[in-house]
XYZ file of C-alpha atoms in Angstrom:
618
model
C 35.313 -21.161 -176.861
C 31.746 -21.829 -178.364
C 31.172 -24.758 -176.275
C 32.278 -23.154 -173.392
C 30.197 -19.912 -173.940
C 27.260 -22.617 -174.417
C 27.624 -24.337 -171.284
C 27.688 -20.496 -169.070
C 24.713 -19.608 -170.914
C 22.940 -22.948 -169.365
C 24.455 -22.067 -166.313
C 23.347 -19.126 -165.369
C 19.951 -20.089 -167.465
C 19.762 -23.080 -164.897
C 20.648 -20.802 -161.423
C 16.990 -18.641 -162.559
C 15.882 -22.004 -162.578
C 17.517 -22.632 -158.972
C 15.962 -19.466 -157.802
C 12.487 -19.899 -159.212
C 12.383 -23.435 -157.488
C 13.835 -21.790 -154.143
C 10.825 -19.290 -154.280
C 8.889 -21.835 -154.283
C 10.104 -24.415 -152.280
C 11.673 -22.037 -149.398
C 8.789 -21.474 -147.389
C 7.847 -25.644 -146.956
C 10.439 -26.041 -144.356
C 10.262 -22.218 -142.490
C 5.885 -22.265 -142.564
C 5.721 -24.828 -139.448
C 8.030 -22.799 -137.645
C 6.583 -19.325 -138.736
C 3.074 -20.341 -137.747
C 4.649 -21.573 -134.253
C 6.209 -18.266 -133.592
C 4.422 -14.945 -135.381
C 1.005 -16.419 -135.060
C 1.942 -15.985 -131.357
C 3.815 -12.772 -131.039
C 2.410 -11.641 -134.267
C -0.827 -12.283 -134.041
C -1.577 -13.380 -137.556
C -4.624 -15.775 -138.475
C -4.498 -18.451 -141.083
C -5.660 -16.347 -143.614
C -2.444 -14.050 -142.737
C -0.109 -17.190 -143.053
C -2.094 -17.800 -146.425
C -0.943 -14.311 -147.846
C 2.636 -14.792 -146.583
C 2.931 -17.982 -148.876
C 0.593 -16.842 -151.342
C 2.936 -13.910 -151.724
C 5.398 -15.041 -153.488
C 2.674 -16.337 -156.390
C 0.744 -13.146 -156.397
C 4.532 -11.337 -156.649
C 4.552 -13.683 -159.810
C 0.943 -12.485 -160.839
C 2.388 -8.968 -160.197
C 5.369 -9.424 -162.252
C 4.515 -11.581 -165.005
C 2.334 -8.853 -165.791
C 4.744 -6.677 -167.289
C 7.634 -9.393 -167.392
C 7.624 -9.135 -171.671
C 7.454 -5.404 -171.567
C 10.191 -5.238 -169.335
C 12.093 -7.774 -171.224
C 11.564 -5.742 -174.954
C 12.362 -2.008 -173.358
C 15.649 -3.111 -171.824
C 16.460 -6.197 -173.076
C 16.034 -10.404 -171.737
C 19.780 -10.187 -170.020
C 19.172 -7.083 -168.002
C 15.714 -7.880 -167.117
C 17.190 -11.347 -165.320
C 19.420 -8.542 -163.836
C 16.605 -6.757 -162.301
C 15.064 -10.493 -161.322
C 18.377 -11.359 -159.768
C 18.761 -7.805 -157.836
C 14.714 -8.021 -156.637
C 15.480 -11.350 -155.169
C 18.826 -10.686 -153.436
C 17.057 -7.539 -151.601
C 13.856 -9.731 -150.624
C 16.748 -12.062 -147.931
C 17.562 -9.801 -145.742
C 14.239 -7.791 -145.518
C 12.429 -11.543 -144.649
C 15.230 -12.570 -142.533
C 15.303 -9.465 -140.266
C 11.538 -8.694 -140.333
C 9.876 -7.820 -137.253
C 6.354 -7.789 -138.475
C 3.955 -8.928 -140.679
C 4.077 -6.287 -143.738
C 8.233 -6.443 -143.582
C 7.450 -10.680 -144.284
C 4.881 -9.986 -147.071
C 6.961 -7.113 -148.707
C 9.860 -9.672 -148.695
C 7.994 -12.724 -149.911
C 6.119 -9.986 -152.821
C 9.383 -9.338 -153.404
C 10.948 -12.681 -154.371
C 7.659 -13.369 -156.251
C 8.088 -10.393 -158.477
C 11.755 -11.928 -158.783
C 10.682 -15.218 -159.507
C 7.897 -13.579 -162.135
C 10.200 -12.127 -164.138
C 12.474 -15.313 -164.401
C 9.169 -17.751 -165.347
C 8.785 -15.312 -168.714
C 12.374 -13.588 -169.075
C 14.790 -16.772 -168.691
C 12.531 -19.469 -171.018
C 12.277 -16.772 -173.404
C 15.502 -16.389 -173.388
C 16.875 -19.617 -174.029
C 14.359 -20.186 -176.665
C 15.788 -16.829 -178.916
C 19.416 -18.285 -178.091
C 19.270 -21.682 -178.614
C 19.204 -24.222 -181.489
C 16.154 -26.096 -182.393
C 17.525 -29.493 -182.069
C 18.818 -27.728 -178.322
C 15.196 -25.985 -177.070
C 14.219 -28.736 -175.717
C 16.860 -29.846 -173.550
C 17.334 -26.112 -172.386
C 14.158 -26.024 -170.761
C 14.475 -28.952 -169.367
C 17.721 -27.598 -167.561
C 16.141 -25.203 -166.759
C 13.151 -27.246 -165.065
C 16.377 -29.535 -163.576
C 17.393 -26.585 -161.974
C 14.356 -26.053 -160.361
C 13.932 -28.794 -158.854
C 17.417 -28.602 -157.740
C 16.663 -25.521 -156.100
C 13.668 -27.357 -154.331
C 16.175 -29.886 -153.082
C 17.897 -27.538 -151.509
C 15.061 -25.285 -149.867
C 14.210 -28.844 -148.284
C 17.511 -29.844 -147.416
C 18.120 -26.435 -145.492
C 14.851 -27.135 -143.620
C 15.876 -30.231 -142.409
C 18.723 -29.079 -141.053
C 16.740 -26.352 -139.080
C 13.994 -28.822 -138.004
C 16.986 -30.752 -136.360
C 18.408 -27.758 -134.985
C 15.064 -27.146 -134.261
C 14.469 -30.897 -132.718
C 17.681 -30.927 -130.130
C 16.752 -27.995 -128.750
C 13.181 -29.239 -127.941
C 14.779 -32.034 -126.601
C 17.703 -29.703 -124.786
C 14.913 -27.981 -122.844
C 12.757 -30.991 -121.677
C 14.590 -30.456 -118.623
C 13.163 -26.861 -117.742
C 10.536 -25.610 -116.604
C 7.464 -24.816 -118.165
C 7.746 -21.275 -119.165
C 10.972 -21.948 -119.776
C 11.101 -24.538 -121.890
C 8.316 -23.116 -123.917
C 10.286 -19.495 -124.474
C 13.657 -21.394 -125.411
C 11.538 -23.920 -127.802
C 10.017 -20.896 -129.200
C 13.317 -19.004 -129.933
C 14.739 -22.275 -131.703
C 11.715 -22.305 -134.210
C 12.005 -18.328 -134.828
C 16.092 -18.501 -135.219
C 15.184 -21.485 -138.114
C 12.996 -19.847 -140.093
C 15.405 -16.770 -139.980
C 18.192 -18.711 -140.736
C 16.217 -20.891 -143.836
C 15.661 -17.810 -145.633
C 19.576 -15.943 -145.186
C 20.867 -19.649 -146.909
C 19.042 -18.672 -150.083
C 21.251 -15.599 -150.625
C 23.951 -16.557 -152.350
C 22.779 -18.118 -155.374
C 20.509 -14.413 -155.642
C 24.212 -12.831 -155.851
C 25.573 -15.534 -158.865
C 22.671 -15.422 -160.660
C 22.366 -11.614 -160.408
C 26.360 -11.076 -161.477
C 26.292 -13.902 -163.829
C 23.423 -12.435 -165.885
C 25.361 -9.345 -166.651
C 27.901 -11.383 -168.111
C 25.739 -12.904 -170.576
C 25.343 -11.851 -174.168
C 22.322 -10.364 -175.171
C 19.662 -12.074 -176.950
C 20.492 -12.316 -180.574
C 16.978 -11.789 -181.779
C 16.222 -8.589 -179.433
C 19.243 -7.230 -180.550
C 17.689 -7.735 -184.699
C 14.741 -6.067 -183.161
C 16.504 -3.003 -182.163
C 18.551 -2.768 -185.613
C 21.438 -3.855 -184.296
C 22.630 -6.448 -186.405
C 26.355 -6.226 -186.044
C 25.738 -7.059 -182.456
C 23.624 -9.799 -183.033
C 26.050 -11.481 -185.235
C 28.489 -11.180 -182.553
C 26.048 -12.793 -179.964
C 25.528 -15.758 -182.323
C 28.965 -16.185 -182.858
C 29.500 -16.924 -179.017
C 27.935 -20.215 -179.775
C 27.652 -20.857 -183.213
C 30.231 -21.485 -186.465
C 29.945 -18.102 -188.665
C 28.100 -20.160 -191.072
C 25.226 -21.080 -189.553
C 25.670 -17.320 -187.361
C 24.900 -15.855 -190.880
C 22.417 -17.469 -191.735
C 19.983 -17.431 -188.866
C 20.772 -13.801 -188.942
C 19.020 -13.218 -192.479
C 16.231 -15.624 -190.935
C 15.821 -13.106 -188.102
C 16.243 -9.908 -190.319
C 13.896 -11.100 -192.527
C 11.490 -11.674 -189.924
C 11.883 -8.582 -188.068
C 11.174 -7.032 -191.596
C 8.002 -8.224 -191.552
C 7.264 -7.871 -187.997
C 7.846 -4.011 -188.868
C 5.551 -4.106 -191.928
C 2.598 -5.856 -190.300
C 2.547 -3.192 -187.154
C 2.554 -0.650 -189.708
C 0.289 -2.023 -191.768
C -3.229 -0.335 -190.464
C -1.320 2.880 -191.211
C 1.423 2.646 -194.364
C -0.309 -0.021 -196.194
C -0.151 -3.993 -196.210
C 3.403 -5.705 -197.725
C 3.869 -5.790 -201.221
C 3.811 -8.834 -202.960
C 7.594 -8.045 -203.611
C 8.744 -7.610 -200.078
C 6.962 -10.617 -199.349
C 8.559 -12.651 -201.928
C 11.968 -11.556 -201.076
C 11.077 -12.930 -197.592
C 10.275 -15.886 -198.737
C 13.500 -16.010 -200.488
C 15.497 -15.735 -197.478
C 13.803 -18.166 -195.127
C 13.105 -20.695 -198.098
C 13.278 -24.169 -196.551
C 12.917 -22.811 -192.304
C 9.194 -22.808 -191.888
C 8.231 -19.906 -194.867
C 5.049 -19.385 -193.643
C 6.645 -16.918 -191.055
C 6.853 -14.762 -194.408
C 3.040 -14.110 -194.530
C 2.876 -13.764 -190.774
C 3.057 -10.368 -190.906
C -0.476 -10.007 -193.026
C -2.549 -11.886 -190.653
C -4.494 -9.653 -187.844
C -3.512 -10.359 -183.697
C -7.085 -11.900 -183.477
C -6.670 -14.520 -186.137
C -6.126 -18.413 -185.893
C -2.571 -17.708 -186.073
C -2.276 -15.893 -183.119
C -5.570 -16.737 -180.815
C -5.255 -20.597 -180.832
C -2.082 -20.948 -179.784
C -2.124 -17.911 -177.002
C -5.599 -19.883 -175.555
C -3.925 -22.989 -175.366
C -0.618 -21.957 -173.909
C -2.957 -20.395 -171.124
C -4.838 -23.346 -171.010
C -2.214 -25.533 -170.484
C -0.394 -23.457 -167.858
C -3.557 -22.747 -166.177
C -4.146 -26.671 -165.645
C -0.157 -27.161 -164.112
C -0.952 -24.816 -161.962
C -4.656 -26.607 -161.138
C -2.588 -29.683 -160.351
C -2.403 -28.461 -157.023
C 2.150 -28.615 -157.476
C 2.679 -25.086 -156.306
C 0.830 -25.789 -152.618
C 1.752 -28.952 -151.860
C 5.064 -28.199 -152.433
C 4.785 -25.218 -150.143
C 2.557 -27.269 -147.217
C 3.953 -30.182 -148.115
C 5.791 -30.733 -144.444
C 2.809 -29.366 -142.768
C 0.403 -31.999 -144.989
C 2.690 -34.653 -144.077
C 2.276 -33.695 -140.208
C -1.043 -33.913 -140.137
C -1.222 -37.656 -141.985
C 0.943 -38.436 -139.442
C 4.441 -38.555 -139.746
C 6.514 -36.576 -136.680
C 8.250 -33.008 -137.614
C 11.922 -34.046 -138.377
C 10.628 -37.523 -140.436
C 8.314 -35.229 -142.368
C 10.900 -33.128 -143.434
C 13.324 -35.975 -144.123
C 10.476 -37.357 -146.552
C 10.532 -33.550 -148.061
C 13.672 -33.716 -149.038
C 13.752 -37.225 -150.515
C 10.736 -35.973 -152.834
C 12.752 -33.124 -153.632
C 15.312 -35.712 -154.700
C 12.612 -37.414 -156.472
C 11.645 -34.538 -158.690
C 15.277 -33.664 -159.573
C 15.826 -37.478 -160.383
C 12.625 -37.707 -162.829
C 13.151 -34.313 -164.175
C 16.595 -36.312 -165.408
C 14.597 -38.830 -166.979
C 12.371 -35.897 -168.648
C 15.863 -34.282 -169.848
C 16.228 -37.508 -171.927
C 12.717 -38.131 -173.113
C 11.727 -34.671 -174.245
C 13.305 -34.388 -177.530
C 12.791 -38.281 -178.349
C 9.329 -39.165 -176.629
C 7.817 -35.752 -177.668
C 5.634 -32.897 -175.394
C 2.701 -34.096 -176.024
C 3.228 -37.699 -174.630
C 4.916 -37.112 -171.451
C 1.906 -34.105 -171.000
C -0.532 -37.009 -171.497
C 1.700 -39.775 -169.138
C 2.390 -37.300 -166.434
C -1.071 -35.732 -165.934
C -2.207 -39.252 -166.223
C 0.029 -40.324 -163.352
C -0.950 -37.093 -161.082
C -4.876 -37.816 -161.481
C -4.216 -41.269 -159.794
C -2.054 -39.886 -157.198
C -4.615 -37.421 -156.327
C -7.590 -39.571 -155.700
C -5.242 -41.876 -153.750
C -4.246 -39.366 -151.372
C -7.896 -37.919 -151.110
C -9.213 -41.412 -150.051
C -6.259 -41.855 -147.945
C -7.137 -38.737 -146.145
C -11.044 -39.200 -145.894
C -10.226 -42.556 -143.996
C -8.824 -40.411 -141.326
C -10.975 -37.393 -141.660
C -14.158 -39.525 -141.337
C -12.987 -40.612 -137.805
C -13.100 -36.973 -136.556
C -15.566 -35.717 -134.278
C -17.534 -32.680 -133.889
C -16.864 -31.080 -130.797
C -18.280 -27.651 -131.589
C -21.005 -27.436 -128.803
C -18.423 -28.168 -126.341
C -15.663 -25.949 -127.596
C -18.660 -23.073 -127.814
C -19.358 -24.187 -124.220
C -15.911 -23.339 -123.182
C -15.514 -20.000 -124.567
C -16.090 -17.128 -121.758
C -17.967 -13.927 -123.540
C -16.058 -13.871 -127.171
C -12.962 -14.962 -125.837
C -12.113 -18.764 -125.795
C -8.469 -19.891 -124.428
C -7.469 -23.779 -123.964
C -4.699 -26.044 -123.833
C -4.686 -29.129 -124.940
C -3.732 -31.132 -121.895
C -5.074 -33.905 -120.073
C -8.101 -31.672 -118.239
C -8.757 -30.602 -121.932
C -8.896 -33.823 -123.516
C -11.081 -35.415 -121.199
C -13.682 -32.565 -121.206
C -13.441 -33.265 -125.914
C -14.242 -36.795 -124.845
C -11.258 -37.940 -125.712
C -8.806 -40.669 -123.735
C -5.970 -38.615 -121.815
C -2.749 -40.087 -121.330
C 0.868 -40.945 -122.156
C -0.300 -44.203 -123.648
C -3.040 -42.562 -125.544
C -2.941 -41.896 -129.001
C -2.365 -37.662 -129.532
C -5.150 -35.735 -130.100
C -5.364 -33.261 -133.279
C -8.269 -30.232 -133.137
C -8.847 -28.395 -135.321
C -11.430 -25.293 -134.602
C -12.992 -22.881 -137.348
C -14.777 -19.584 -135.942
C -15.526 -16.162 -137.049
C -16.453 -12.627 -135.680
C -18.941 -11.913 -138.317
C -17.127 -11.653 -141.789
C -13.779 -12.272 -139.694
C -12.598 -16.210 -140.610
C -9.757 -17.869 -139.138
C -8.591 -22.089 -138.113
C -6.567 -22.764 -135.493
C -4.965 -26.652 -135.212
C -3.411 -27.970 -132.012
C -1.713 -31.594 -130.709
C -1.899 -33.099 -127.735
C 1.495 -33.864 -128.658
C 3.510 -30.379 -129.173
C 6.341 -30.286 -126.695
C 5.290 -26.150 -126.113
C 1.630 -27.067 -125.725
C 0.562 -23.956 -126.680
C -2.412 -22.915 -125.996
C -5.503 -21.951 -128.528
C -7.064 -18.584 -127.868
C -9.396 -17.341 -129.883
C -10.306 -13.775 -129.308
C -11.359 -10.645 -131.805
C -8.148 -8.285 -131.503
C -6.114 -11.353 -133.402
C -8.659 -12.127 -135.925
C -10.682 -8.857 -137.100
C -8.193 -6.848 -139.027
C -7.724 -3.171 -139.425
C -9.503 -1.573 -142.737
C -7.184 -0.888 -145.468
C -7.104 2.004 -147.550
C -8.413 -0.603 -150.481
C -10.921 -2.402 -148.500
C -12.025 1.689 -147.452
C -12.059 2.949 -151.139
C -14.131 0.135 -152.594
C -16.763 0.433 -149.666
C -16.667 4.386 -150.630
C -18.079 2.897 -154.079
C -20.585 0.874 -152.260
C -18.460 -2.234 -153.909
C -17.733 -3.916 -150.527
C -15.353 -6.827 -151.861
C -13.755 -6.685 -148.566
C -14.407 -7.628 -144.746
C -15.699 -4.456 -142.844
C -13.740 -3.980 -139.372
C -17.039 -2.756 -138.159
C -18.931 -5.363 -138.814
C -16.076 -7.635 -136.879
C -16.073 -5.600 -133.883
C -19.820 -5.657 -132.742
C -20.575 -9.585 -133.834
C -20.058 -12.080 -131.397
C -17.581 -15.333 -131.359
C -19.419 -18.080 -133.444
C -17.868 -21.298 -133.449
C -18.226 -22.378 -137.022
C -16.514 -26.320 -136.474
C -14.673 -28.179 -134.390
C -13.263 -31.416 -134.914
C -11.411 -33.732 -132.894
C -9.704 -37.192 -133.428
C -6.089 -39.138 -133.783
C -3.615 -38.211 -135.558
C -2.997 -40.755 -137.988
C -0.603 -43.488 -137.609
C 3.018 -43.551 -138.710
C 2.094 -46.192 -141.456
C -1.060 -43.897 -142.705
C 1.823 -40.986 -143.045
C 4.023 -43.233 -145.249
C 0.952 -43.705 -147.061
C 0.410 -40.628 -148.400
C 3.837 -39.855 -148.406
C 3.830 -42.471 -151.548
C 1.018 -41.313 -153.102
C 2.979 -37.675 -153.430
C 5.626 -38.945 -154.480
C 3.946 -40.243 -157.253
C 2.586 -37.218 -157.782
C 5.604 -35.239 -157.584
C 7.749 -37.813 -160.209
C 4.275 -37.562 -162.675
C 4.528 -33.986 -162.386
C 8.005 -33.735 -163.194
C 8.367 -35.909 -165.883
C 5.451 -34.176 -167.391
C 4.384 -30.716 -166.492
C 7.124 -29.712 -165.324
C 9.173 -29.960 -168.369
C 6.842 -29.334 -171.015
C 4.926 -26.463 -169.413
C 8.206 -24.247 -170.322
C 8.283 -25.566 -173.805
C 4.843 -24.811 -174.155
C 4.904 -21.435 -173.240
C 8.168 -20.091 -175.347
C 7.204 -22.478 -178.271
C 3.662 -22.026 -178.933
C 3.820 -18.278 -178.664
C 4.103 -17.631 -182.331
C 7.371 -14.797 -182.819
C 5.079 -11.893 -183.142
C 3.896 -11.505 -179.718
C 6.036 -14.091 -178.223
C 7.142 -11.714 -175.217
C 3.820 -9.841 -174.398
C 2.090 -13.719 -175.180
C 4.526 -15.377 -172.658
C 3.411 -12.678 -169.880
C -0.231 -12.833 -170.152
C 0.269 -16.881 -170.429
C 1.772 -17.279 -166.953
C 0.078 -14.369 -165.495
C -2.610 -16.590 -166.167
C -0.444 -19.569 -164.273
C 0.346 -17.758 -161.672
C -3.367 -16.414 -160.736
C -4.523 -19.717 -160.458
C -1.588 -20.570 -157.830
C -2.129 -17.429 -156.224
C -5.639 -18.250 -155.808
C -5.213 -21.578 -154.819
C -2.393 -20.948 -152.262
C -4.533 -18.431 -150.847
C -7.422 -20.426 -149.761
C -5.382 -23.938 -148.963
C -5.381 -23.517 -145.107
C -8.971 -21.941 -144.226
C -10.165 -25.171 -147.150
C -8.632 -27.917 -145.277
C -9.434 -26.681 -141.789
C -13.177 -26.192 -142.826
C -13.493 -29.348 -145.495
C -9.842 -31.225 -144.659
C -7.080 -31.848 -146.830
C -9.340 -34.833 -148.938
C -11.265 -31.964 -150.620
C -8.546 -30.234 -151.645
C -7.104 -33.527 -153.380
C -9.952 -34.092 -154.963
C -10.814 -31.156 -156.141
C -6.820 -30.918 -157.922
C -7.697 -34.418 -159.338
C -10.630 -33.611 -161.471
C -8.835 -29.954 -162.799
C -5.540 -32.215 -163.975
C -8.260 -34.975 -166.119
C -9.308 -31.304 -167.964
C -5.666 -31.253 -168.500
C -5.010 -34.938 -169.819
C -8.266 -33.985 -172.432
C -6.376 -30.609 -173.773
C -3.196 -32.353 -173.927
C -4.363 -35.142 -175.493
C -6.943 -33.925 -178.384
C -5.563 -29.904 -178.383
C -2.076 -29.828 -177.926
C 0.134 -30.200 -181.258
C 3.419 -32.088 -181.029
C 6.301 -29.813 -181.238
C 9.339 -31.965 -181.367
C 11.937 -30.857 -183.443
C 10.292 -28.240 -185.301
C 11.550 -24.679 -185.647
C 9.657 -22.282 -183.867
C 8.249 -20.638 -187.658
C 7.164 -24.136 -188.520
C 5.168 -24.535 -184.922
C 3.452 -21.167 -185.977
C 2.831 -22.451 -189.700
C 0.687 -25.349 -188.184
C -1.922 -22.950 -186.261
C -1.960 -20.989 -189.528
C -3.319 -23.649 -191.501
């Protein structure tokens, strides 16, 4: 019965896992199709498809927040509840939406969800499980994950076929035709990507209440009877009892140092009596209690867990994951082969996060932190100079693009009159053309890409109504305080079209695509065998038990900031400075994280969480 309680606990630990890696895996395979179809009858810019995937992160931001208050007033199992409930509502608001604040409600939504599962479900596991166990939890948990990428790729594939036969099922049409039935296929898949995902909301939601409560919340709240009958789920009544008096005792002291400033500091005799009870488990958690929130104790290891999840974050993982089909378009590998290759590095990272299940408790956190950062910093540079070999062959084109615009108003297709006026060789037997244009109406940015090989040819207008936005009662209320952190619509409507860059050139070959297909998927098995793993230890074991909850929150609010912030600026960045910059610039933030985990980072193996804490108090 105790092994089977056990293995339910990891499973519905592991399906937050599946979710959180669905969040953030989901929109890879629906983005190319989104951008095809609601930058058209949406009219959203790039920055506009930025906040749609940066949604789900700042949802995170939002949510992690407020994630360990939420977890203390009503408990870890009910809060991955609420995370379960939040996500399962998100579906069918995405899935039906018929604008663009329906989509970004949805995908805040699911990042909120996905929020509260980064802080509530590790902290969980870490309160419930063993010592000898924490490690291997988290890394199921980080399995999961990538499990739940696999599958966020696999169900894009299946829509970019979909996707694919109908191009190919309308070749035969005409123009308009074949352009409005192509354009229904790509809406109906990104639709249809985001409905999969709700079933595993509904088992992880309904699963959670089934769980027992966390043993050491429940000590918190007094309730010890109920504690001992959560620890008996999964442990002999020995060894129940006695980590009970370890978290009594603590929770003692916990009491006594909050109330310190006001009743007094422990007496030597409460202290002692402690000490009596965790004798031999890390006794330094008996003087815990004395020692102020600012002190060594308590600072060092909250800056370094932010540290270190600051730097996964800085590895670039979270946006490459999410463009990675449209980063593997544009280095040249065809829509349904790019998604094929997102799947197999989905595989990838599920396979090595294997491999990381078996090395974390033997190898240590601090050696696969030092190998897998190692491992990303290579794969970075090599897809940076991979790129800047076929970014350095582009063109600039701006004078002519300028030249073509009529008042503030540009339109153009990409076809054979098109080409030829770029300066570029028309033709069947030509290699396609990618351009890529950058403008602005005054403080009003946005990129538009096109190929000379899109079966819809679309064609690229450019014109104010779709790229200077309405005010927002934010953007309003800050220029009120003469602040001004925000574009001003009036600004927008008076300037004229500028053309701030336009580049032309091939798309890269097949073999350049495979390329830099490798060089990810180096990056993505460092990163998981790494990272991945022991960015979830670090944040539930570092934290020392005193502000564990609140510490976990701030921690990956911190994480998820600097995702947010990166997601945010990914597309204008690559179509102003290409996708080399952005690898770069990821490569030299992951060495700062091979130098903190090699010289700052502690090794953790096998140590009880109040003997992790004793070594920051010394």
């Amino acid at each position: 019965m105790q092994a089977l309680s056990m293995r339910y606990l990891l499973f519905i630990a592991g399906m937050g896992g599946l979710l959180y890696g669905i969040d953030v895996g989901i929109i890879a395979g629906a983005l190319p199709y989104l951008e095809s179809t609601a930058s058209v009858a949406w009219k959203l810019s790039a920055q506009q498809l930025s906040f749609i995937v940066a949604a789900v992160l700042l949802g995170s931001v939002l949510s992690s927040l407020f994630a360990g208050a939420i977890a203390d007033a009503i408990g870890r199992r009910w809060a991955m509840v609420l995370a379960g409930a939040l996500f399962t509502i998100s579906i069918p608001l995405i899935a039906l939406s018929d604008g663009y604040t329906p989509l970004l409600l949805g995908r805040l939504l699911q990042g909120i969800s996905g929020g509260l599962i980064g802080v509530v479900v590790p902290l969980y596991l870490a309160e419930c499980l063993r010592a000898e166990q924490r490690g291997r939890g988290a890394a199921l948990f980080q399995l999961l994950l990538t499990i739940g990428l696999v599958a966020a790729a696999v169900i894009g594939l299946v829509q970019a076929q979909h996707v694919e036969g109908a191009t190919q099922a309308a070749q035969a049409l005409a123009e308009t035709a074949r352009a409005a039935a192509v354009f229904d296929a790509k809406d109906h898949a990104w639709r249809s990507i985001f409905w999969m995902c709700l079933a595993p909301g509904l088992v992880f939601t309904f699963g959670s209440a089934l769980l027992a409560e966390s043993p050491r919340w429940l000590v918190q709240r007094g309730r010890s009877e109920q504690a001992r009958t959560a620890l008996l789920r999964t442990r002999a009544a020995a060894e129940a009892d006695a980590e009970l008096r370890d978290m009594q005792a603590a929770a003692g002291l916990a009491r006594r140092g909050a109330a310190a400033a006001g009743a007094g500091e422990p007496t030597a005799g409460d202290i002692a009596a402690a000490r009596g009870v965790v004798a031999g488990r890390g006794g330094a958690a008996a003087t815990a209690a004395d020692d102020p929130l600012l002190s060594r104790r308590y600072a060092l290891p909250f800056l370094l867990a932010c540290l270190v999840l600051a730097c996964t974050q800085a590895t670039g993982i979270n946006s490459v994951l999410a463009y990675v089909v449209n980063i593997l378009n544009q280095a040249g590998l065809p829509g349904a082969t790019a998604n094929m290759a997102d799947v197999g590095l989905k595989l990838l990272n599920a396979v090595m996060t294997v491999v990381a299940v078996l090395l974390v408790d033997r190898k240590g956190r601090k050696f696969l932190l030092m190998l897998g950062s190692g491992g990303i910093v290579v794969a970075l540079l090599a897809a940076g100079l991979l790129f800047r070999s076929a970014e350095s062959g582009q063109r600039d084109v701006s004078a002519i693009v300028a030249a073509l615009a009529r008042g503030d108003t540009l339109s153009l297709r990409l076809d054979a009159r098109t080409l030829k006026a770029l300066g570029a060789q028309p033709g069947a037997d030509a290699a396609p053309q990618l351009l890529t244009v950058s403008y602005s109406y005054g403080p009003f940015t946005n990129v538009q890409t096109r190929r000379s090989d899109d079966p819809a040819l679309a064609p690229m207008v450019l014109s104010r109504d779709d790229t200077v936005q309405a005010d927002s009662v934010i953007g309003a209320f800050f220029r009120r305080l003469h602040l001004n952190p925000f574009a001003d619509p009036a600004e927008g409507r008076s300037a004229p079209l500028k053309i701030e860059q336009a580049q032309i050139g091939a798309l890269p070959s097949a073999t350049h695509g495979w390329q830099v297909t490798l060089a990810i998927c180096l990056f993505v098995a460092s990163f998981a065998v790494g990272p991945g793993v022991c960015v979830w230890l670090a944040l539930s074991e570092l934290m020392p038990t005193r502000i564990r909850s609140n510490g976990m929150s701030i921690a990956l609010l911190v994480n998820q900031f600097v995702s947010t912030t990166i997601a945010a600026v990914f597309l204008p960045t690559v179509g102003q400075h290409g996708y080399a910059a952005m690898f770069f610039f990821w490569a030299g933030c992951t060495v700062v994280y091979f130098l903190a985990a090699a010289f700052l980072l502690p090794e953790t193996k096998g140590k009880t969480l109040e003997e992790i804490e004793a070594h920051f108090a010394r």
